Tab-separated table of C-alpha atoms in Angstrom:
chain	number	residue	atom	x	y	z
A	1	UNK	CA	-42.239	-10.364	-28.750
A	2	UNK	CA	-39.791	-13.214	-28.617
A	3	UNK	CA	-36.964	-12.847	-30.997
A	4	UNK	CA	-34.024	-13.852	-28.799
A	5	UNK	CA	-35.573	-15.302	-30.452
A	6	UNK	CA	-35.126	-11.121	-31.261
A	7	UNK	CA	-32.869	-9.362	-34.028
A	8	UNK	CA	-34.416	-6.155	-32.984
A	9	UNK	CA	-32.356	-3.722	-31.019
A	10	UNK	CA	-35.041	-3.265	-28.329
A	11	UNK	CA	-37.691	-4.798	-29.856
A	12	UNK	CA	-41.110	-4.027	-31.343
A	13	UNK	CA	-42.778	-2.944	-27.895
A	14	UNK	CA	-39.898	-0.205	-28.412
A	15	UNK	CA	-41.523	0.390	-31.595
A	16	UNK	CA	-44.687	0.499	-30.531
A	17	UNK	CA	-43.536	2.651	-27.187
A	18	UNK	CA	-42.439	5.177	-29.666
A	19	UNK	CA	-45.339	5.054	-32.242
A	20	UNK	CA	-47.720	6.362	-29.420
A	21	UNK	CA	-45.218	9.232	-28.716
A	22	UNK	CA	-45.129	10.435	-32.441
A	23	UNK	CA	-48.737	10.516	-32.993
A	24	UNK	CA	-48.747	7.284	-35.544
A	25	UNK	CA	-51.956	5.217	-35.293
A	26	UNK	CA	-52.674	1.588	-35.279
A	27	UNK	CA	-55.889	0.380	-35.845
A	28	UNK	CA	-57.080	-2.393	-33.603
A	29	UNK	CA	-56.501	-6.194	-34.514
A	30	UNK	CA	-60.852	-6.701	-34.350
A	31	UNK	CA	-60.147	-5.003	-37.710
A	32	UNK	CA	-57.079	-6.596	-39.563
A	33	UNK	CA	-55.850	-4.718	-42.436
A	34	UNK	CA	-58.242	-1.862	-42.199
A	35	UNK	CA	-56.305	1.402	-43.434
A	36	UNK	CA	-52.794	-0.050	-42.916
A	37	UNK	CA	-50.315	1.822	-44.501
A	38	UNK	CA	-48.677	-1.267	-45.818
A	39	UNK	CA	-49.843	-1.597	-49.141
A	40	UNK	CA	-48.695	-3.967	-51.692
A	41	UNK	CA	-47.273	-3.150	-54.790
A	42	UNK	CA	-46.354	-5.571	-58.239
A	43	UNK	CA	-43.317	-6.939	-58.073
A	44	UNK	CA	-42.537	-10.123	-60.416
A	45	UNK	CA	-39.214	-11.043	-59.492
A	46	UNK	CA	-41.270	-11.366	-55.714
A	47	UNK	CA	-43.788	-13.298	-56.898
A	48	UNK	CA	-41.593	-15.550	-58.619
A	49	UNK	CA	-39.975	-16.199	-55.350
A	50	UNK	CA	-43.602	-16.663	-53.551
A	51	UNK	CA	-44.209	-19.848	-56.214
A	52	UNK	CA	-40.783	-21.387	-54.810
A	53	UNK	CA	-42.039	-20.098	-51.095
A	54	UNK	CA	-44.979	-22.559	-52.227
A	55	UNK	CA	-42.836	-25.666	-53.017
A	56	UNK	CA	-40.793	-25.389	-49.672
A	57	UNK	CA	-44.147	-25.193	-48.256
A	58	UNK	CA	-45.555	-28.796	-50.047
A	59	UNK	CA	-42.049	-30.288	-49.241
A	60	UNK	CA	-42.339	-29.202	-45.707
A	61	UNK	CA	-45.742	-31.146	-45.543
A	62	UNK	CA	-48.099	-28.191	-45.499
A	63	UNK	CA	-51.244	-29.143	-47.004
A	64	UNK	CA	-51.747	-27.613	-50.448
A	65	UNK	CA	-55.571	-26.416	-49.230
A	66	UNK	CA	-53.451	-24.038	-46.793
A	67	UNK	CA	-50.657	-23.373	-49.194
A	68	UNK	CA	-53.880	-22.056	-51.499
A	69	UNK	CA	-55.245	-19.840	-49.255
A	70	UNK	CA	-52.229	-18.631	-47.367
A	71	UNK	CA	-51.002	-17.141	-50.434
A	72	UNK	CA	-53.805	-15.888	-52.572
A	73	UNK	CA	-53.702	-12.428	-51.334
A	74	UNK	CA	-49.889	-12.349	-50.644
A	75	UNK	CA	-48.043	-9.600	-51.913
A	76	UNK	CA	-44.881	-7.187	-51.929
A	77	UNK	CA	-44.795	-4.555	-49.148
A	78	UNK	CA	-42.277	-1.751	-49.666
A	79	UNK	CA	-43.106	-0.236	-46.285
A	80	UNK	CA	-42.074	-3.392	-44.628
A	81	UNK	CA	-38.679	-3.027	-46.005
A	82	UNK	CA	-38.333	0.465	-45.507
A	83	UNK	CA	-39.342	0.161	-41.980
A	84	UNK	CA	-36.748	-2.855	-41.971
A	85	UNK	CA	-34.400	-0.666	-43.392
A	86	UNK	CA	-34.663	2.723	-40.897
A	87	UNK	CA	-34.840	1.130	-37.446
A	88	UNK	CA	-32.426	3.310	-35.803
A	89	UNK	CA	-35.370	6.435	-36.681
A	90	UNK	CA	-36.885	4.291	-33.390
A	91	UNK	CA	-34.268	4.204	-31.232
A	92	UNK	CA	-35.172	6.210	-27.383
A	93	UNK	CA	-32.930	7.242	-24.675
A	94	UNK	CA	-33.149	5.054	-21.311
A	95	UNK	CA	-34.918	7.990	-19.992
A	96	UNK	CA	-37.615	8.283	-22.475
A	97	UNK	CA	-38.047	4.640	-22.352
A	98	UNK	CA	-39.128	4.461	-19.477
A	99	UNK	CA	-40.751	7.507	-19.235
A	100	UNK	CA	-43.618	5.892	-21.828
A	101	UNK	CA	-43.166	1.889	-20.693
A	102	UNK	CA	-44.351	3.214	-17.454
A	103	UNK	CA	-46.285	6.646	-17.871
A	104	UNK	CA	-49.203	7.411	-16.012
A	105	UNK	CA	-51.586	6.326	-18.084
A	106	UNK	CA	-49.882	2.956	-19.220
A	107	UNK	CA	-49.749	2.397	-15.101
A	108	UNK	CA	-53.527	3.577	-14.851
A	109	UNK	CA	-54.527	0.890	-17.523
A	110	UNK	CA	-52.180	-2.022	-16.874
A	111	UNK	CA	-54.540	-1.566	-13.224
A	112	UNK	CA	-57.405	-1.143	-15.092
A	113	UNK	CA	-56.465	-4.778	-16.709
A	114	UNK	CA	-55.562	-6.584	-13.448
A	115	UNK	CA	-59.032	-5.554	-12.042
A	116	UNK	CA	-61.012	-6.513	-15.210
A	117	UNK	CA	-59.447	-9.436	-15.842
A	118	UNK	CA	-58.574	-10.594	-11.705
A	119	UNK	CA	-60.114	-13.672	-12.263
A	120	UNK	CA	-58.750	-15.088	-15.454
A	121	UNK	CA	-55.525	-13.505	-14.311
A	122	UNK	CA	-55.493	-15.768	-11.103
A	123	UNK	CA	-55.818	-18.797	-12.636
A	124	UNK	CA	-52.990	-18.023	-14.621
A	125	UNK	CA	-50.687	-17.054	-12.109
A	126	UNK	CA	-51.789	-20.660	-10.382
A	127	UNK	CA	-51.083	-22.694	-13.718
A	128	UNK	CA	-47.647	-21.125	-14.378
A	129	UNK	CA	-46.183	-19.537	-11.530
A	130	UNK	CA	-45.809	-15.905	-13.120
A	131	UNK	CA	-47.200	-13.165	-11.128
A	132	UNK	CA	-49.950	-11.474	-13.089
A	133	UNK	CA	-48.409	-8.001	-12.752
A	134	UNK	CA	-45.333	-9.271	-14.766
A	135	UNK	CA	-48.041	-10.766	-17.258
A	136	UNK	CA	-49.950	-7.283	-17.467
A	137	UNK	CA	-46.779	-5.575	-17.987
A	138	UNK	CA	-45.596	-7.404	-20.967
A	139	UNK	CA	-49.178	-7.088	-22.112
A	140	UNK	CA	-48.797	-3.595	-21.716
A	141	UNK	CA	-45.263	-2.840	-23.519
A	142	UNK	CA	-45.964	-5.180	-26.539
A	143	UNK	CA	-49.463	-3.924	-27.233
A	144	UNK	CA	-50.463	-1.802	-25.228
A	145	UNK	CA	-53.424	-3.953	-23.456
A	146	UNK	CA	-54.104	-5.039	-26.950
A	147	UNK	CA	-54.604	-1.670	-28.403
A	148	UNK	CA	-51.890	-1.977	-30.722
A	149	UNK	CA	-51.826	-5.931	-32.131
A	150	UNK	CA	-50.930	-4.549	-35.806
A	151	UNK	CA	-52.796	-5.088	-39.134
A	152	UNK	CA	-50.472	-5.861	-41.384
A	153	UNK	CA	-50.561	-9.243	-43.308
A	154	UNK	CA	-48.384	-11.874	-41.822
A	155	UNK	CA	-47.633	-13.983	-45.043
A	156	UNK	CA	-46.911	-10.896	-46.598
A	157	UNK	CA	-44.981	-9.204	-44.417
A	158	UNK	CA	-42.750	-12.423	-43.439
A	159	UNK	CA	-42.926	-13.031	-47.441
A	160	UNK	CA	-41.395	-10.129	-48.460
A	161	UNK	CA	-38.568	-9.927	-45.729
A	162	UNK	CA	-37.722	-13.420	-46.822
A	163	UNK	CA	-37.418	-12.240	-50.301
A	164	UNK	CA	-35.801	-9.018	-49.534
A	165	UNK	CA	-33.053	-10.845	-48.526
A	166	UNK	CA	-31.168	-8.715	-45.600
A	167	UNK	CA	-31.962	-11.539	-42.882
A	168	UNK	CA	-33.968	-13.739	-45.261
A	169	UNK	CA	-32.923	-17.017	-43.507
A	170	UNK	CA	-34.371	-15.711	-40.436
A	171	UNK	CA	-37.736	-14.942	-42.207
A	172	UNK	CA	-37.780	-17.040	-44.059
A	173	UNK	CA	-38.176	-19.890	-41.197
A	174	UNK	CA	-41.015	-17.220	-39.900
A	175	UNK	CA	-42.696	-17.760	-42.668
A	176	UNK	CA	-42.876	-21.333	-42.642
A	177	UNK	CA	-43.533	-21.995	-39.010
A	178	UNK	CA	-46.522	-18.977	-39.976
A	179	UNK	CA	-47.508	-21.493	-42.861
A	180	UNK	CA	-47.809	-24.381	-39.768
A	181	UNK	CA	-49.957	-22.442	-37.317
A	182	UNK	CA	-52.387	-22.188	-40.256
A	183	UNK	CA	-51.976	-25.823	-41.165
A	184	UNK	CA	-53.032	-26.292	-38.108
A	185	UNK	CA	-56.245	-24.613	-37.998
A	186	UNK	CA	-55.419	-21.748	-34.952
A	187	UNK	CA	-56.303	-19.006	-36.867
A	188	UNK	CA	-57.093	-17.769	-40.713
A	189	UNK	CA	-54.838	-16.339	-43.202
A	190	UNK	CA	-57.433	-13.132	-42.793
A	191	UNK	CA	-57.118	-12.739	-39.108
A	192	UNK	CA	-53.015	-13.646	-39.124
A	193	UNK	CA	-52.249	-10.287	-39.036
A	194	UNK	CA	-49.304	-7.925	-36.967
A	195	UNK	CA	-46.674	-6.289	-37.149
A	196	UNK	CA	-44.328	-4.945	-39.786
A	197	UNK	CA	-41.578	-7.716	-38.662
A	198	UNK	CA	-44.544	-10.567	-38.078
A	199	UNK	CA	-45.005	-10.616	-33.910
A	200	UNK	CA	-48.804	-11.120	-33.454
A	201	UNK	CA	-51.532	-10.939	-31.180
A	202	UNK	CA	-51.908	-9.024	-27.946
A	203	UNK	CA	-48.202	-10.714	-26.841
A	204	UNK	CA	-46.248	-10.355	-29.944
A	205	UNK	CA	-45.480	-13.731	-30.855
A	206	UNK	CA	-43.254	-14.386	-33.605
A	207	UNK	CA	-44.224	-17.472	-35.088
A	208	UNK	CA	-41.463	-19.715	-34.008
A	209	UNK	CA	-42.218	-18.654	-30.541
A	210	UNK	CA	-46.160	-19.250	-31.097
A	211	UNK	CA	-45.172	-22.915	-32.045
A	212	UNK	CA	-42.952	-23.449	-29.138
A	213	UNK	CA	-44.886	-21.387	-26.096
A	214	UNK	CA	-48.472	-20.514	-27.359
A	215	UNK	CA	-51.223	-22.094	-25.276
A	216	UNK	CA	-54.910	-22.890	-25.448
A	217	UNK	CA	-55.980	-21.676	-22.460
A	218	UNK	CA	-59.758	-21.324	-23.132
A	219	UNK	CA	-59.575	-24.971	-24.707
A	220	UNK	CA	-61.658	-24.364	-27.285
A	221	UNK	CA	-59.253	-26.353	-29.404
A	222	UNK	CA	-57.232	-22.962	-30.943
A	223	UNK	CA	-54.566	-20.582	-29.208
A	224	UNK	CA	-56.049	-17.846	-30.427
A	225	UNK	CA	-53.695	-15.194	-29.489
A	226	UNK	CA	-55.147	-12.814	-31.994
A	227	UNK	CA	-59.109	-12.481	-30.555
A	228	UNK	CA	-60.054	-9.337	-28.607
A	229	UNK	CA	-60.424	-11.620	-26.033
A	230	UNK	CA	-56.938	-12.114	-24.698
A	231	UNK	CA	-56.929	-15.306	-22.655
A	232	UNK	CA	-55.034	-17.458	-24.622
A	233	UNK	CA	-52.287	-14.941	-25.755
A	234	UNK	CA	-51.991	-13.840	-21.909
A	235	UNK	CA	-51.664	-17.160	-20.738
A	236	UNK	CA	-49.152	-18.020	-23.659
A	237	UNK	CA	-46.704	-15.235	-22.359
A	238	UNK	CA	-47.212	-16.685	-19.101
A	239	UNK	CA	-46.318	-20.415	-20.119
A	240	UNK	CA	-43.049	-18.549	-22.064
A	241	UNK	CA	-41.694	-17.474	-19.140
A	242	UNK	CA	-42.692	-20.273	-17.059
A	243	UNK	CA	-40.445	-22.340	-19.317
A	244	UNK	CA	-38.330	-20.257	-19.480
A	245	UNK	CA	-37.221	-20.710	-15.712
A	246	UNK	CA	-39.412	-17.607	-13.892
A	247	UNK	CA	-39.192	-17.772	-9.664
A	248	UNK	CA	-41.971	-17.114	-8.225
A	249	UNK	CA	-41.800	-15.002	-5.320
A	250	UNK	CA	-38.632	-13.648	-6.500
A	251	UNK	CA	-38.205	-10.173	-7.543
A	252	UNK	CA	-35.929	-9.111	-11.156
A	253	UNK	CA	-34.512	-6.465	-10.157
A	254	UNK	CA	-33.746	-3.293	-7.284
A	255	UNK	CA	-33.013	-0.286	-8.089
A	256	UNK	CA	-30.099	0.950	-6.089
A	257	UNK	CA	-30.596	4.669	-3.944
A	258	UNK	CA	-27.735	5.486	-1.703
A	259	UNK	CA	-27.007	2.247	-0.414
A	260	UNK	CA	-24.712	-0.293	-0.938
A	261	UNK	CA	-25.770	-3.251	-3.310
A	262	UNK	CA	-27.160	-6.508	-1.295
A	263	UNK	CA	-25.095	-8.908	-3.595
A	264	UNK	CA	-27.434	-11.058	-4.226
A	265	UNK	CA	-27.016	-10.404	-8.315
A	266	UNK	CA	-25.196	-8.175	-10.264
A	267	UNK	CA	-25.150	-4.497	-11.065
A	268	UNK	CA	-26.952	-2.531	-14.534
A	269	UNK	CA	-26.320	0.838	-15.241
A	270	UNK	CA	-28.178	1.476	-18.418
A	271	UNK	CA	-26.849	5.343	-18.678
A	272	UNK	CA	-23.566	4.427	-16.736
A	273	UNK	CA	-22.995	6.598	-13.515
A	274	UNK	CA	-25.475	9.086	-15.429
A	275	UNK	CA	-29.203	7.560	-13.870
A	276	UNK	CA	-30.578	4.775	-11.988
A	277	UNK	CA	-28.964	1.726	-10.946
A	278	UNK	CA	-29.900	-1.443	-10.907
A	279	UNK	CA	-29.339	-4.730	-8.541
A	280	UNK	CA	-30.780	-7.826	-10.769
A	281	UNK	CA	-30.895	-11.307	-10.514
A	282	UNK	CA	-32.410	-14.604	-11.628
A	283	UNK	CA	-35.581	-13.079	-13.488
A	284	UNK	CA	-34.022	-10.395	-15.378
A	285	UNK	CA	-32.472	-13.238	-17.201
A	286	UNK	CA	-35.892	-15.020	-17.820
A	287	UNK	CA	-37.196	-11.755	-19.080
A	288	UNK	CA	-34.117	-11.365	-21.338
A	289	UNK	CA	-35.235	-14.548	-23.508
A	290	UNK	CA	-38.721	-12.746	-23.754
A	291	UNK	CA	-37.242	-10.001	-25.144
A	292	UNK	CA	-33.200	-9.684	-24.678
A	293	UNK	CA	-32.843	-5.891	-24.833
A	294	UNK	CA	-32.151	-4.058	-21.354
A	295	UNK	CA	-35.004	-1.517	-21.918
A	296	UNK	CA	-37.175	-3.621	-22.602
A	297	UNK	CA	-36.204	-6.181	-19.639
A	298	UNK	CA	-35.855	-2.938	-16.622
A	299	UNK	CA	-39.402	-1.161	-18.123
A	300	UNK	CA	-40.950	-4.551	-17.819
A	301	UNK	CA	-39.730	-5.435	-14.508
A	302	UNK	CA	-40.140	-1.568	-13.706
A	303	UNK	CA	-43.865	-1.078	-14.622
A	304	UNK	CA	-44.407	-4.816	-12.843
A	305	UNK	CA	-43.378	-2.585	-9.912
A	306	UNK	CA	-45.503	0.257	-10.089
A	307	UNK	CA	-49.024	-2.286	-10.847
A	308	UNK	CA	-47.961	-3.875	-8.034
A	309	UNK	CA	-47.704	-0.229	-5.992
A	310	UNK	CA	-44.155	0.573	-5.561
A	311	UNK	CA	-42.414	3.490	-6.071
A	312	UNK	CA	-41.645	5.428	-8.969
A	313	UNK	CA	-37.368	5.297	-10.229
A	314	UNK	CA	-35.600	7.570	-7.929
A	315	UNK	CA	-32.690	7.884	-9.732
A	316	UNK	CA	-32.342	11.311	-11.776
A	317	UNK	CA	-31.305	11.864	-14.949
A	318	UNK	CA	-30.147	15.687	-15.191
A	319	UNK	CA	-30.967	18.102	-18.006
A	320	UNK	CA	-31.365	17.125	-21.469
A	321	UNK	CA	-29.474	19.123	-24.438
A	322	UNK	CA	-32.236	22.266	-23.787
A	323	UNK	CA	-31.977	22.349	-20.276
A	324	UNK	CA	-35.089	20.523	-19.480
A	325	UNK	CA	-35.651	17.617	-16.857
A	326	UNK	CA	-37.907	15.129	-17.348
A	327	UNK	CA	-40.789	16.795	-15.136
A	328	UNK	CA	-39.704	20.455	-17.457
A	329	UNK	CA	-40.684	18.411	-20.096
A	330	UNK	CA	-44.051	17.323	-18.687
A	331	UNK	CA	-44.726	20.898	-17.660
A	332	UNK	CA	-43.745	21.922	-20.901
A	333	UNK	CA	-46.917	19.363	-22.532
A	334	UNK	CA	-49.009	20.234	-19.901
A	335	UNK	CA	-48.827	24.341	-20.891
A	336	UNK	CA	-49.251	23.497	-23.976
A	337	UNK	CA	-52.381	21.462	-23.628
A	338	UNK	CA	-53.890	24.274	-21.494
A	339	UNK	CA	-53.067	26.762	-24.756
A	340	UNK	CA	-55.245	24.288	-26.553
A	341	UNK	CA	-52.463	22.135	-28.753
A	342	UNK	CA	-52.207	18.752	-28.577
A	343	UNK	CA	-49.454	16.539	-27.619
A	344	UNK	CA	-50.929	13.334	-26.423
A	345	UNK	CA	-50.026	12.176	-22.712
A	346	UNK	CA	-47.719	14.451	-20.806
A	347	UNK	CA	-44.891	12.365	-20.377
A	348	UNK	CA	-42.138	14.524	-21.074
A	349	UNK	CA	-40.964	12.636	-23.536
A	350	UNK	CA	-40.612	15.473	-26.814
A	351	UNK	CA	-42.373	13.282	-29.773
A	352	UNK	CA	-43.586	14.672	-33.203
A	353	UNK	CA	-46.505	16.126	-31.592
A	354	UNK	CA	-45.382	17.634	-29.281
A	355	UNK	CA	-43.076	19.501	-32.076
A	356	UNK	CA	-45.772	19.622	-34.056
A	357	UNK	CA	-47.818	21.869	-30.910
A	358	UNK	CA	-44.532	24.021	-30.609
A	359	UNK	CA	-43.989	25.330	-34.078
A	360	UNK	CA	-47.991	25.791	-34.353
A	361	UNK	CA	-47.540	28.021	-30.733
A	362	UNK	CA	-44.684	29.763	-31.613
A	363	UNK	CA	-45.893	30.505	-35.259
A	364	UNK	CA	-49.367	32.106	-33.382
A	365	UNK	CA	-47.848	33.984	-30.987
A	366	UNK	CA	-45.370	35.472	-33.607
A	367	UNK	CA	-42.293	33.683	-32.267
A	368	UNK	CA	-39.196	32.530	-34.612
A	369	UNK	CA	-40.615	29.035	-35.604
A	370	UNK	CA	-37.729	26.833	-34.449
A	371	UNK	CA	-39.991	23.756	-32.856
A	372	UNK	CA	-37.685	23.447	-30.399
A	373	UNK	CA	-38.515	23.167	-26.700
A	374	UNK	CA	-36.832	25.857	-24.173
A	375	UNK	CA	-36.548	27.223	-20.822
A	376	UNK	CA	-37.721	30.547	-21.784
A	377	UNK	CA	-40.567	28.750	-23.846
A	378	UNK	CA	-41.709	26.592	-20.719
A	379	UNK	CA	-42.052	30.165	-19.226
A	380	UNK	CA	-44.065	31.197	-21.319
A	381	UNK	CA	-46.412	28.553	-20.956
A	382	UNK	CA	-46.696	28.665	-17.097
């Protein structure tokens, strides 16, 4: 997801970090557009701006076969804007963060991926000198090991961001470098699908970012970063950070428990003198131009860590507003999975679900329905 080439606060892999908490669904890229919620509505003034979109695009030296076809479906998505609009809905604590970038099952997948894919991930590592555990964990934070590539439209979605106005420069650029990468044959207007904001493919790739990093790895003459097959889209990621100046052999980051820094780089405290602390150097930069948001960077570097078989964070957070630590929390889930409500994956991190499973337990076992979680309700649950 490389808008820092970002505008996001903590990016889209935040969004999608959250989306899996909340109990949202995203279909899977091998069917783009199926079911999206994004659906397009009439809007003239939009598509008057879509037939100047198309000049730009002739003047820009697009070929008017893919100017046709890029736009014949386009069209105005209000969820796009709204989702624009109410970021901040998104926004996690450190501790939660990290809690889903690396949760048991994200950790138990991202291994799954390094064994299925050893071989391809190898030759990678060779080519580019990025260690295939950072690869697999920026695989697994922006989609999810390609489980979450997104369905909605590009053109549209790029389209009507450009024409909505609030950073239409921005998007506006997005959609033309879009309109290039179909020029040029790498993919169809059908299969260009993503996110709300237009990252795509199992790395999130904005489209400025495709031009400049994406790689055709399988050399079958596309960089297909969009096919369930995710060679070229892992080995795109790779070549970013490559270029981007990764060490090999050298680590991002230590966290710092009860000793004194080595001073070899500088020191993070993402929650202050309130949680872990952090000793980073050379490639917690390189990640930042992946993705320059320190959540994003530290559960990156952080899940890297725990593919690789290191520790979990030792630092501790203390009680939330109801009195809970993170591992009251997962208790919490786990109780209420064994009383038969569902909540997902317990990672103590309280999502609509898990709401959702405390209001439906308190409202059955005649308690005042206040959805909240509690000390006295993780009792009951033990």
């Amino acid at each position: 997801m490389t808008y820092s080439r970002r505008f996001i606060a903590f990016g889209l892999a935040g969004l999608y970090l959250t989306a899996c908490q909340s109990g949202a669904t995203t279909r899977p890229a091998s069917r783009p557009g199926a079911g999206s919620t994004m659906r397009a509505v009439p809007n003239a003034a939009f598509d008057t701006w879509v037939d100047g979109a198309k000049a730009r695009a002739r003047a820009a030296g697009i070929s008017a076969s893919t100017v046709t076809r890029a736009f014949r479906d386009v069209g105005y998505l209000p969820g796009v804007v709204e989702r624009d609009r109410n970021q901040t809905e998104f926004v996690r604590s450190f501790e939660d963060y990290m809690a889903i970038a690396a949760s048991d099952d994200r950790i138990a997948k991202g291994r799954e991926m390094l064994r299925r894919h050893a071989g391809l991930l190898t030759q990678i590592e060779a080519k580019y000198g990025v260690e295939k555990e950072v690869i697999v964990a920026v695989w697994g934070l922006e989609s999810r090991y390609g489980e979450r590539r997104g369905d909605v439209p590009v053109i549209s979605a790029l389209s009507t961001l450009a024409f909505d106005g609030r950073r239409g420069r921005f998007f506006d650029v997005q959609l033309m470098a879009a309109l290039k990468i179909l020029d040029r044959g790498d993919v169809t207007p059908a299969r260009m699908t993503g996110s709300w904001a237009g990252a795509m493919g199992h790395t999130q790739f904005i489209p400025t970012s495709y031009l400049a990093y994406a790689v055709d790895f399988r050399g079958d003459g596309r960089r297909d970063i969009w096919a369930d097959d995710p060679t070229d889209a892992l080995a795109s990621a790779a070549a970013y950070l490559s270029r981007s100046g990764w060490r090999r052999g050298q680590r991002w980051g230590d966290e710092i428990t009860g000793r004194a820094p080595l001073g070899r780089g500088r020191v993070v405290k993402p929650e202050g003198d309130n949680g872990p602390v952090f000793e980073v150097y050379h490639n917690y930069n390189v990640l930042g131009r992946y993705n320059n948001a320190q959540k994003y960077i530290i559960g990156v570097g952080h899940l890297s860590d725990r593919l690789l078989g290191r520790p979990p964070l030792r630092g501790t957070f203390g009680p939330d507003k109801y009195g809970l630590t993170l591992e009251d929390r997962k208790a919490l889930q786990r109780g209420l999975t064994r009383a038969g409500y569902e909540v997902g994956e317990a990672d103590g991190v309280i999502g609509r679900k898990t709401l959702q499973a405390i209001e439906a337990f308190q409202r059955a076992r005649g308690l005042p329905v206040t959805g909240d979680p509690s000390r006295a309700l993780l009792a009951l649950l033990r």
